[in-house]
C-alpha angles and dihedrals in degrees: 000000000000121000090247103028111153093015125126118211136189116203118186121210089020098142093091145010122351094004091053089050090053092048093051092046096048091046090050089058093051106269122139106231136211104204107207122191131143088207098229132139125275086268090056095251125139131000136257147157102261088133089068091061092055092046090052091051092051093048092047088057092051099262133125124244144146129204126239127186101192120146105237090203088068112080096207093048088054088058089051089051093055090047090050091063093047093047093046100042107012099247148027124234107156134039117186112187105203106137115120147149136199133216101173126192138132108271094254089057099040115103114218092240089062091051090050093048093054093046090048095057100037105034104023090038093053094043095048097050089046090049094056094040091049091053090052095049095042091053090049092050093048090052089058099260118142105240127202097178122170131201116183114183128191124239131168143215086252090063094043098046109007130249131218113257095016107092090136098043094042092048090050095049092047090050090053089059090053091048090049095051093046094047090049087063096041097048102035095096090050091059096254125131121203123197138159127226125199105206132188135205143120098279132155089270094049091046089059087072109091114255097017096109130224122328123239135194124251092239088063088072114077117238092246094049133081127210122184091223098041106140089221097058090104094046097090088056090051091049091052093047087050093054131087088249088075096055090122097053118088139139092026133136114212126177124206111201116174104305096344130097111202125193107212127214115205135205112336137160105278099178135346132208123185132205095220100252095313139094118275118251108226091209091060098043095088093065098042096042094048094044104035108020108034094018090216093133126050111243095207124220116336128193 
């Protein structure tokens, strides 16, 4: 028995790089895969048939897959994408939101249309596929079916810690974490888990950063080899999160960097100061914040 035998998965942005790695990995474990990819450039321009290449690789390895060319930034096309899986394979169990583009520039050089384009693909694309999948699973749960739905979204170190020149991309990836954590609450009673993975690898997007070198596809790395920048290094984690073995894991952010799996902890209360049941005085905040909150100034002896 494969880890994902009988499961049906949609993977967006699976024509190249990390998405292709996920598609190959899930198919290897027995899932039937809808390989979605609009086929555009890393800037989101143009269209192509990169999804066909991934489907051919899966079929060559004995798996089952179909191609889909929907634009995830289009809400109605996302509905068609969900229906594509159900029409082709009779059900949907796993949704991996991986599609993304970049249009990097320092904020003073970034035109608003580039910001909007990045948000459209990452945030709107993730939200819209989740919307249609959630409606499908919720209806199934309400009809009495036992649901083991999986949504695995894609975040990034840029969204978790910021990165120069990526106000659009970082904003999008941070928003995806917020979507993930909220959906984990909304869909829990329907039997759906929702998690976010922060992958790494030398992809077309990574290669757009000066000095990173040329990108390569995950199928260029032999099964018995390991490469620190293999775009599929995070794919085993995605396959496990997609399985029934991960029923208990939801609302989590997990990064996969080279050979490391890192459980992230988000915003939390680091330190608290209180005014003693009265309104703060702005003229006195400098002293108390520097001494007692940030601890950047010594308070001296206190009795």
